[in-house]
Tab-separated table of C-alpha atoms in Angstrom:
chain	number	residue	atom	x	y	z
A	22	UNK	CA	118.926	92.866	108.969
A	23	UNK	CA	122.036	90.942	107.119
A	24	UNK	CA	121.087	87.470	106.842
A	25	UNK	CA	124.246	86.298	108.001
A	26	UNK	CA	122.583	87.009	111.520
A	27	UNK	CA	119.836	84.698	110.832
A	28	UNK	CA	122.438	81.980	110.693
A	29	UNK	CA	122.917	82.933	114.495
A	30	UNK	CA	119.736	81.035	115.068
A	31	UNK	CA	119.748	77.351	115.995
A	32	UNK	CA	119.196	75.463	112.571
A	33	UNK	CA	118.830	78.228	109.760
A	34	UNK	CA	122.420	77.519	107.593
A	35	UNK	CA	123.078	79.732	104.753
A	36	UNK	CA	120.275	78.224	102.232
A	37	UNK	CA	117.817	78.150	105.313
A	38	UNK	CA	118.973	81.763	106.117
A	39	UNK	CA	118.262	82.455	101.874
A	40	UNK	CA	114.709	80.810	101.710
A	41	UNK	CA	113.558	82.688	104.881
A	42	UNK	CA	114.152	86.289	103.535
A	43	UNK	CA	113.117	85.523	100.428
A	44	UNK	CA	109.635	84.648	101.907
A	45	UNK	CA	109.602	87.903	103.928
A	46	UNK	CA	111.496	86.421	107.188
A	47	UNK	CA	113.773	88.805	107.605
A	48	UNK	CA	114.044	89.689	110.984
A	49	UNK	CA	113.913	88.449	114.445
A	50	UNK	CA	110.570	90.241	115.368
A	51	UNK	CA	108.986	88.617	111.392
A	52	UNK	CA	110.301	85.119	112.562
A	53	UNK	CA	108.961	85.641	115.900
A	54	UNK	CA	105.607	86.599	115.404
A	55	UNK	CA	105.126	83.399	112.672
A	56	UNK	CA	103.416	80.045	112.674
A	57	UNK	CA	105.119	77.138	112.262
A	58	UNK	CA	102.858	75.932	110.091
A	59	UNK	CA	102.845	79.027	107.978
A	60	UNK	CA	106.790	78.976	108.405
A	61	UNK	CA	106.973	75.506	107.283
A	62	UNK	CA	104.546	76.187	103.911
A	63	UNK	CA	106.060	79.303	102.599
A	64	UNK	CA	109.993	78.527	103.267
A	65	UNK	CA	109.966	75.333	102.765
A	66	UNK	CA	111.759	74.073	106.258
A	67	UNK	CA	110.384	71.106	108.256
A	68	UNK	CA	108.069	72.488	110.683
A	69	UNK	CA	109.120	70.594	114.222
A	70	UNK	CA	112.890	72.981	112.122
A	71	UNK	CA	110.622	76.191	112.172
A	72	UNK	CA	109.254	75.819	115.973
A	73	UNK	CA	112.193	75.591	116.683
A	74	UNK	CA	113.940	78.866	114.661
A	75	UNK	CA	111.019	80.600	115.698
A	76	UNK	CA	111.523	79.601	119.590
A	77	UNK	CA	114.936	80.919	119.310
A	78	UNK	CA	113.735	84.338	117.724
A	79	UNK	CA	111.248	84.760	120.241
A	80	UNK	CA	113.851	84.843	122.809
A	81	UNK	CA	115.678	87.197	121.052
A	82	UNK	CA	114.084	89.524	120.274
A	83	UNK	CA	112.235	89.046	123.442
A	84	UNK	CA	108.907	88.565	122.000
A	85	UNK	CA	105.965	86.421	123.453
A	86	UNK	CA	106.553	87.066	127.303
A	87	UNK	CA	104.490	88.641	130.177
A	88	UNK	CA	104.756	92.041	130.665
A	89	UNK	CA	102.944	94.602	132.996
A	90	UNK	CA	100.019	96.884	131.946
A	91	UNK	CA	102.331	99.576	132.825
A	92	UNK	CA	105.079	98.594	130.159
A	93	UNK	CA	101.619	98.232	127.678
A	94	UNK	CA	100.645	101.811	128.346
A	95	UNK	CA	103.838	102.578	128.134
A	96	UNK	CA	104.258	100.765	124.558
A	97	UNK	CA	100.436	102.272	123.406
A	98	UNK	CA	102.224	105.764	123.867
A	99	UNK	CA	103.984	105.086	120.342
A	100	UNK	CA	100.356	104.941	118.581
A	101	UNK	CA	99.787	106.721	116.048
A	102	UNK	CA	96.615	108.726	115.630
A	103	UNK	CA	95.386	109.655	112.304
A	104	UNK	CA	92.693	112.689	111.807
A	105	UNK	CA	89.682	112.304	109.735
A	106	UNK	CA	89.967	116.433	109.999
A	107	UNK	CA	86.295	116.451	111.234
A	108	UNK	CA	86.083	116.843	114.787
A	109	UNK	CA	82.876	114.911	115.406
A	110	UNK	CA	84.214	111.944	113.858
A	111	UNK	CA	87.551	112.183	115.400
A	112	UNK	CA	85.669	112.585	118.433
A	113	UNK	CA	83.636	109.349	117.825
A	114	UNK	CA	86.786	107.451	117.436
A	115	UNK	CA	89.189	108.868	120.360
A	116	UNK	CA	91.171	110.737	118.156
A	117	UNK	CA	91.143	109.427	114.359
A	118	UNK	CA	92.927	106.493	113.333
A	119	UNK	CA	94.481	103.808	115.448
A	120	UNK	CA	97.485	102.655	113.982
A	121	UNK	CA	99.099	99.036	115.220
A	122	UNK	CA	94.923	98.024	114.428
A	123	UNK	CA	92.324	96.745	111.939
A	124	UNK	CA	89.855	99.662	110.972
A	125	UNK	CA	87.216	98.180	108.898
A	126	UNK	CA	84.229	100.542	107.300
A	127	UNK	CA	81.604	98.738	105.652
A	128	UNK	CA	78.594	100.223	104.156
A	129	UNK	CA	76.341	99.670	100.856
A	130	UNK	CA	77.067	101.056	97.744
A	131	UNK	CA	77.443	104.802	97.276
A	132	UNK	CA	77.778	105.504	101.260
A	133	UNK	CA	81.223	106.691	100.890
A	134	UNK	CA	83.762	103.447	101.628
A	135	UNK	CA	86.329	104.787	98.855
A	136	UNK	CA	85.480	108.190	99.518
A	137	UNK	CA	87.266	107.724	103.277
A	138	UNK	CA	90.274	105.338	101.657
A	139	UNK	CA	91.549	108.328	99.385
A	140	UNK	CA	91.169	110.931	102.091
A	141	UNK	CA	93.177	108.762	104.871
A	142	UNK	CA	95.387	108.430	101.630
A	143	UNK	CA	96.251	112.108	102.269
A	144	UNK	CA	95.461	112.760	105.705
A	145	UNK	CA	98.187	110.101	106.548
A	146	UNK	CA	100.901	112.387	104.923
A	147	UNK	CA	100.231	115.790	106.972
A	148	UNK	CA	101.985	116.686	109.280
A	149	UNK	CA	101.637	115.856	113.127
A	150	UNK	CA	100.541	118.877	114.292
A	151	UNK	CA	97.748	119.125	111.363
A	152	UNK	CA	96.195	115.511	112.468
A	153	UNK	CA	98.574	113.463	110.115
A	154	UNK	CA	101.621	111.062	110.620
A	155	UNK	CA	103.602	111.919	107.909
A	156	UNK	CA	104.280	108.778	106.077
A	157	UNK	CA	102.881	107.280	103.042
A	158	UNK	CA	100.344	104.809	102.439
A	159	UNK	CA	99.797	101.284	100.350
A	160	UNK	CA	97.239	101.253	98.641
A	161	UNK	CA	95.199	97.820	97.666
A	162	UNK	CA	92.839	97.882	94.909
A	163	UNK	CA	90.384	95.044	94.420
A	164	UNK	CA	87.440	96.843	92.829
A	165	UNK	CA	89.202	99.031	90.525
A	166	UNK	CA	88.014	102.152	92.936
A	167	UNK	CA	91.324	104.139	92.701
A	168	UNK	CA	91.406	107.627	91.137
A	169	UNK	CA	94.565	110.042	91.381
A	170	UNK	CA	91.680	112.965	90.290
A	171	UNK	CA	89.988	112.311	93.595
A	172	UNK	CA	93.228	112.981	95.186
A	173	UNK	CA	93.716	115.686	93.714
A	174	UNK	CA	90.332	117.131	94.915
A	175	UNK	CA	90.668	116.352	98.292
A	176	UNK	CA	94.329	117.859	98.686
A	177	UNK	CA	93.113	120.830	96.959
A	178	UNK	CA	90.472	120.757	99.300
A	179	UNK	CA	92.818	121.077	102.568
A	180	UNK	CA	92.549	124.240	104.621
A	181	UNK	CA	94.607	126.821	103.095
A	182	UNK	CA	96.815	127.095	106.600
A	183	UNK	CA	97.354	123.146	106.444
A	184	UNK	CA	98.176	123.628	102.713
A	185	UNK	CA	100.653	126.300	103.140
A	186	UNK	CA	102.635	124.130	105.469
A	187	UNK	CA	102.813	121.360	103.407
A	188	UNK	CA	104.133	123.643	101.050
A	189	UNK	CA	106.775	124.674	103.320
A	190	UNK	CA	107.766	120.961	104.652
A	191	UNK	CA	108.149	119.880	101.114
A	192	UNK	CA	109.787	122.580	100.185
A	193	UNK	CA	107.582	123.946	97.292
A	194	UNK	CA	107.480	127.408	96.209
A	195	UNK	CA	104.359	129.550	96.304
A	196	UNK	CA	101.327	129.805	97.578
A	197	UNK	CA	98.060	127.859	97.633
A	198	UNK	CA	96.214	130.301	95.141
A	199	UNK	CA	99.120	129.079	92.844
A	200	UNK	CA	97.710	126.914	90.168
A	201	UNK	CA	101.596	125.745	89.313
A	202	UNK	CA	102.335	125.152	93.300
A	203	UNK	CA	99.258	123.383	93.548
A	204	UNK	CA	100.479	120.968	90.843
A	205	UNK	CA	103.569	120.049	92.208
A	206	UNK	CA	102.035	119.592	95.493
A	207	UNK	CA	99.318	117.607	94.226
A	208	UNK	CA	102.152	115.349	92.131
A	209	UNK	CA	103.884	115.226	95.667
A	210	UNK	CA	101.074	113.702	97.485
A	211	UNK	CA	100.975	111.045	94.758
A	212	UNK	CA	104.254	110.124	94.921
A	213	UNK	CA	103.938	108.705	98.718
A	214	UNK	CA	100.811	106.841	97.544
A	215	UNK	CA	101.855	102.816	96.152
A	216	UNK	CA	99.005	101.454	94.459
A	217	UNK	CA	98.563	98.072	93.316
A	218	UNK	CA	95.707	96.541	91.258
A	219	UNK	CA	94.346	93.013	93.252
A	220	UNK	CA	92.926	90.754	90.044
A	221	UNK	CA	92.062	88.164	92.333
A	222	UNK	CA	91.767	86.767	95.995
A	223	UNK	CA	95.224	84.732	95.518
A	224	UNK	CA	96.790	88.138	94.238
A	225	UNK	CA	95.768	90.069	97.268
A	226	UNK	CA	96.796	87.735	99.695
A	227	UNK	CA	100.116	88.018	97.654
A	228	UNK	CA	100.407	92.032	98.143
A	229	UNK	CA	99.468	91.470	101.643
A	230	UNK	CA	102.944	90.195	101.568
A	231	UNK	CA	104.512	92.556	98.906
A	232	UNK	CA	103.324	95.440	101.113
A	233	UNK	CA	105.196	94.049	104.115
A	234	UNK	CA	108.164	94.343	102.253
A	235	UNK	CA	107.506	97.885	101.056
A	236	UNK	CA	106.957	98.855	104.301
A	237	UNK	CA	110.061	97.618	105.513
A	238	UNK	CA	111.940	99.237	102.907
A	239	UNK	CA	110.701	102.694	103.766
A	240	UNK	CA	110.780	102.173	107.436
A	241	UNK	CA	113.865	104.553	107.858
A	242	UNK	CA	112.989	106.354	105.110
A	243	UNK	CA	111.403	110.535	105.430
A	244	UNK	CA	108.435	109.185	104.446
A	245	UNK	CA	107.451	105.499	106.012
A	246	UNK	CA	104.733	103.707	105.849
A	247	UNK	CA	101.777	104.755	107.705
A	248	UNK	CA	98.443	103.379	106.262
A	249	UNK	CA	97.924	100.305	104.362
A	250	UNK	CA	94.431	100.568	102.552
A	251	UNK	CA	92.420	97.670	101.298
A	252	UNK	CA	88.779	98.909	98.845
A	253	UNK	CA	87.673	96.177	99.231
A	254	UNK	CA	88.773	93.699	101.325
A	255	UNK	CA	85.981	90.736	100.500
A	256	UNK	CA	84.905	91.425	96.945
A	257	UNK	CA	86.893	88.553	95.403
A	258	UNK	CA	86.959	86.517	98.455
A	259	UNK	CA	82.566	86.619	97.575
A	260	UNK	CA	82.880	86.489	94.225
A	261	UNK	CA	85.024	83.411	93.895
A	262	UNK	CA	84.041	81.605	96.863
A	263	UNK	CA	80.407	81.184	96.336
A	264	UNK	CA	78.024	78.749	98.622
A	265	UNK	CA	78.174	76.702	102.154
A	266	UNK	CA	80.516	74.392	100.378
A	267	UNK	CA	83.390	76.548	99.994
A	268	UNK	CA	82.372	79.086	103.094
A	269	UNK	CA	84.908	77.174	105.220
A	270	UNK	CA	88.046	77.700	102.352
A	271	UNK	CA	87.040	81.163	102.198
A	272	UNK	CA	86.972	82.231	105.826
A	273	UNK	CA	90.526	80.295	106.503
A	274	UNK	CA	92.358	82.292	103.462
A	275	UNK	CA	90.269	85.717	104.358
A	276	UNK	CA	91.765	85.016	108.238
A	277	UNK	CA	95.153	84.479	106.727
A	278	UNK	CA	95.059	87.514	105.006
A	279	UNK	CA	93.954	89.277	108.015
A	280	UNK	CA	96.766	88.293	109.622
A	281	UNK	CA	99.207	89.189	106.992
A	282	UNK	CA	97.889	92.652	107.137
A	283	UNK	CA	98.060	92.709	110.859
A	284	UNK	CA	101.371	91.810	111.062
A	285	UNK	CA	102.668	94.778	108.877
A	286	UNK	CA	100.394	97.171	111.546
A	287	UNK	CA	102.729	95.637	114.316
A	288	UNK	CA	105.577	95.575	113.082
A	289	UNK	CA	105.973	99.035	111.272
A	290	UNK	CA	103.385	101.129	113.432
A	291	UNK	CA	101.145	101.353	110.758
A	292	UNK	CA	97.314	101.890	110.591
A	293	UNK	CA	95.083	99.169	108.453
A	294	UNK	CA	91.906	100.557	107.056
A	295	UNK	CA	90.066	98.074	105.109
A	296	UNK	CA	86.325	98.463	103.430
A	297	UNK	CA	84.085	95.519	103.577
A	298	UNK	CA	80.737	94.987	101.430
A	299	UNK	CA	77.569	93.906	103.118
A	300	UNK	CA	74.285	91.999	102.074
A	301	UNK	CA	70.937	92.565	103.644
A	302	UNK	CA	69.621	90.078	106.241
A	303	UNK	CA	65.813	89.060	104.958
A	304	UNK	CA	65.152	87.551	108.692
A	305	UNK	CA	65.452	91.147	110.281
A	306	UNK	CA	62.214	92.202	110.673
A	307	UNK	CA	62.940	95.384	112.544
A	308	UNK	CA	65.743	98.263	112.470
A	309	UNK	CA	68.406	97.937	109.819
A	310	UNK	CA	68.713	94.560	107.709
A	311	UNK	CA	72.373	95.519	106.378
A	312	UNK	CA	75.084	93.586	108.045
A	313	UNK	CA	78.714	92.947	106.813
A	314	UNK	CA	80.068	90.478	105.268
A	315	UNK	CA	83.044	88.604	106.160
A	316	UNK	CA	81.329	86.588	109.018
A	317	UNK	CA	83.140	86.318	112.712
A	318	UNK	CA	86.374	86.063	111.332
A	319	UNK	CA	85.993	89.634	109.983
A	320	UNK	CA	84.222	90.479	113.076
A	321	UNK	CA	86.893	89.696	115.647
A	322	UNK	CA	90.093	90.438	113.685
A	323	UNK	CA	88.312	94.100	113.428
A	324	UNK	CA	89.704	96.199	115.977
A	325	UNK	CA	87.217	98.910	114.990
A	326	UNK	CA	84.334	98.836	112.808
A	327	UNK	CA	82.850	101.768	111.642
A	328	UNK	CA	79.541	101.482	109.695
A	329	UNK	CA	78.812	104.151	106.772
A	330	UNK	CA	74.869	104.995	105.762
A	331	UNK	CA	73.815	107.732	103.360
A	332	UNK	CA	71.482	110.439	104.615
A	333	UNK	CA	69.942	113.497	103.054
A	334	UNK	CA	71.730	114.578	100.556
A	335	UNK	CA	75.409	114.317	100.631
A	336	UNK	CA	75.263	113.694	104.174
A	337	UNK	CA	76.606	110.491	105.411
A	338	UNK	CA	76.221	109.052	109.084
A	339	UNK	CA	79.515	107.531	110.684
A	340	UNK	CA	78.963	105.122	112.922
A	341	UNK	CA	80.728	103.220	115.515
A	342	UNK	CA	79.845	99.988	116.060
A	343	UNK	CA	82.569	98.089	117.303
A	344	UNK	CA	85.860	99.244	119.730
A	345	UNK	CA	87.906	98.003	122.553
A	346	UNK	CA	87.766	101.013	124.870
A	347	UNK	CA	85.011	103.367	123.291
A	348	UNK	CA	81.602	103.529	123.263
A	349	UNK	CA	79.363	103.221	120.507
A	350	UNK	CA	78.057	105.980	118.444
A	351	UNK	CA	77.362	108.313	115.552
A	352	UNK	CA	78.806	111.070	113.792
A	353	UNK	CA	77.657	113.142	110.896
A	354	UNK	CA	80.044	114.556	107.661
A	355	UNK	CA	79.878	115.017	104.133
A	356	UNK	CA	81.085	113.765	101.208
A	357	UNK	CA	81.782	116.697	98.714
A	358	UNK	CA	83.950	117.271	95.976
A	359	UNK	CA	87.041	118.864	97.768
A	360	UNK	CA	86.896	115.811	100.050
A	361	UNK	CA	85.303	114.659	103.134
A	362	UNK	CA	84.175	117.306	105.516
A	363	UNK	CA	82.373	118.157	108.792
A	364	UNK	CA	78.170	118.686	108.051
C-alpha cells in the first residue's frame, strides 16, 4: 500500500505515515489488528494518537465487527491444508496442516521435531493436487538445526509421480532417474526456502517481524509465503531466562512473539509450525512425565499441539493432543533417510 494512503487516516501526517511502515504498519488490516500499546512502543506515536489511527483502520478495512458463522465458514473455505504425505497422520489432523494457525510439535530429543520442519519445508511447495500449497516457507533457526542435505534427501525422496510434476511446473528438463534434473530441482526447492540464523531471544522476536515483511513482499509473487517454521521456538527464551524471578519477563516476550507470528498466519494465509522442548515432570508418578515447556501461554496460543515420542526403531508415534474441532489421537510414521514416511 503507498503510504500516502496512510495519511488518509485521522492523525498519521507524512512523518507519522514514515515511522509506521518502517515498523511494519503498512496496511490497513497491520494497523488494525495492533495494540496501542505495541503501536505506541515500536513507532513512536502517543498511544491515546495510536487508538485512535488504529480505530480508524479498523473501520476501514472493516476489521473487528460481528459477523455470522456463516460468513466464518465461508472465510475458513480459504484455509489452506498442508499434507504430511502420510495418510494416517493427515488423517489424525483433518487433513495436514492448518494454515491461518499455531502448530506446535514438541517432543524430547531425537523424536523427530526438525525432522517434520524440513519436510513441511518441502511439502509446502508441491503442488495442490499432490497435498502442497505451493508457496515457500521462512525458516527460523534457533538451535542451529538447519541442513540443505536433509532437503535434499527428502525431495529426492518424493514419489517419482509427485517428482515428475514438479519437474514439469518448474519447468525442468528430464526425468527423476536424472542425476543432473535432480540437481536443479533440488537447487529449486532451496531457493523458496529463507533461512535465518536466531542468536538470541531478542533476535527472534526481531525476525518474527522481518518475516512479516518477507511475506508481504512475496504475497503476489508465484511463489508466496506459505509456512513460517520456528526449531525451536523456546530454546533461548530457557536458556536466558532462567528461575521464578524472571519466569514472568519470559512468558510476556514469548506471548509477544506468539503474536507476532500469528499475525503473519492471518494476514498472508500462512501456516505456523513451531517445535517446542520439554522437561520431565518428577511429581508424575504414573503415565508419561514429559510435558512442554512454554507454560499456558504456549498452551493456549497453540492452535494444535502435536506431541512426538520415539518407538522401536525408527518408528515415531504422532500424537494429537490438543485441537479445536478434532479429537485426540495417535498416528504412527517413520523417520528415514529419504524423509518422513508412513510405517
Amino acid at each position: 500500500m503507498p503510504e500516502d494512503e496512510l495519511e488518509d487516516l485521522p492523525g498519521v501526517g507524512p512523518a507519522t505515515a514514515d515511522k509506521l511502515v518502517e515498523n511494519g504498519f503498512e496496511s490497513y488490516q497491520s494497523i488494525a489488528v495492533a495494540s496501542p500499546g505495541e503501536m505506541s512502543n515500536t513507532a513512536d506515536i502517543g498511544e491515546s494518537s495510536a487508538s485512535d489511527i488504529i480505530n480508524a483502520a479498523r473501520d476501514a478495512a472493516d476489521v473487528g465487527g460481528f459477523e455470522t458463522g456463516a460468513t466464518v465458514l465461508e472465510r475458513r473455505e480459504e484455509i489452506g491444508k498442508l499434507s504430511w504425505q502420510i495418510d494416517e497422520v493427515d488423517d489424525l489432523l483433518g487433513g495436514g496442516i492448518e494454515t491461518q494457525s499455531i502448530t506446535e510439535v514438541y517432543g524430547e530429543f531425537g523424536s523427530g521435531k526438525s525432522q517434520v520442519t524440513h519436510q513441511m519445508a518441502v511439502n509446502v511447495q508441491l503442488s495442490k493436487e499432490n497435498g502442497g500449497l505451493e508457496g515457500g516457507c521462512i525458516f527460523v533457526d534457533s538451535e542451529d538445526t538447519f541442513r540443505p542435505e536433509r532437503i535434499d534427501d527428502m525431495v529426492r525422496g518424493l514419489d517419482d509421480e509427485i517428482l515428475a510434476d514438479e519437474m514439469e511446473r518448474r519447468e525442468i528438463e528430464g526425468t527423476p532417474g536424472n542425476e543432473e534434473a535432480m540437481e536443479e530441482l533440488v537447487a529449486a526447492f532451496l531457493d523458496q526456502i529463507h533461512v535465518a540464523k536466531a542468536f538470541n531471544s531478542n533476535h527472534q522476536i526481531l525476525l518474527a517481524e522481518k518475516a512479516k515483511e518477507l511475506a508481504g513482499e512475496h504475497e503476489e509473487s508465484e511463489w508466496p509465503i506459505r509456512i513460517v517454521c520456528v526449531d525451536s521456538l523456546t530454546a533461548h527464551f530457557r536458556a536466558e531466562y532462567v528461575g521464578r524471578g524472571e519466569l514472568a519477563e519470559r512468558q510476556q516476550k514469548l506471548n509477544k512473539h506468539l503474536h507476532d507470528l500469528m499475525r503473519i498466519g492471518d494476514l498472508f494465509n500462512t501456516a505456523i509450525l513451531v517445535t517446542n522442548q520439554v522437561a520431565s515432570n518428577p511429581d508424575s508418578y504414573f503415565g508419561d512425565p514429559t510435558q512442554a515447556i512454554g507454560g499456558n501461554i504456549l498452551g493456549h496460543a497453540s492452535t494444535f499441539r502435536i506431541y512426538l515420542r520415539k518407538s522401536k526403531g525408527n518408528k515415531r508415534i504422532v500424537r494429537l493432543v490438543d485441537a479445536p474441532n478434532l479429537a485426540d489421537g495417535e498416528a504412527v510414521m517413520r523417520v528415514q533417510g529419504e524423509g518422513l514416511k508412513p510405517e
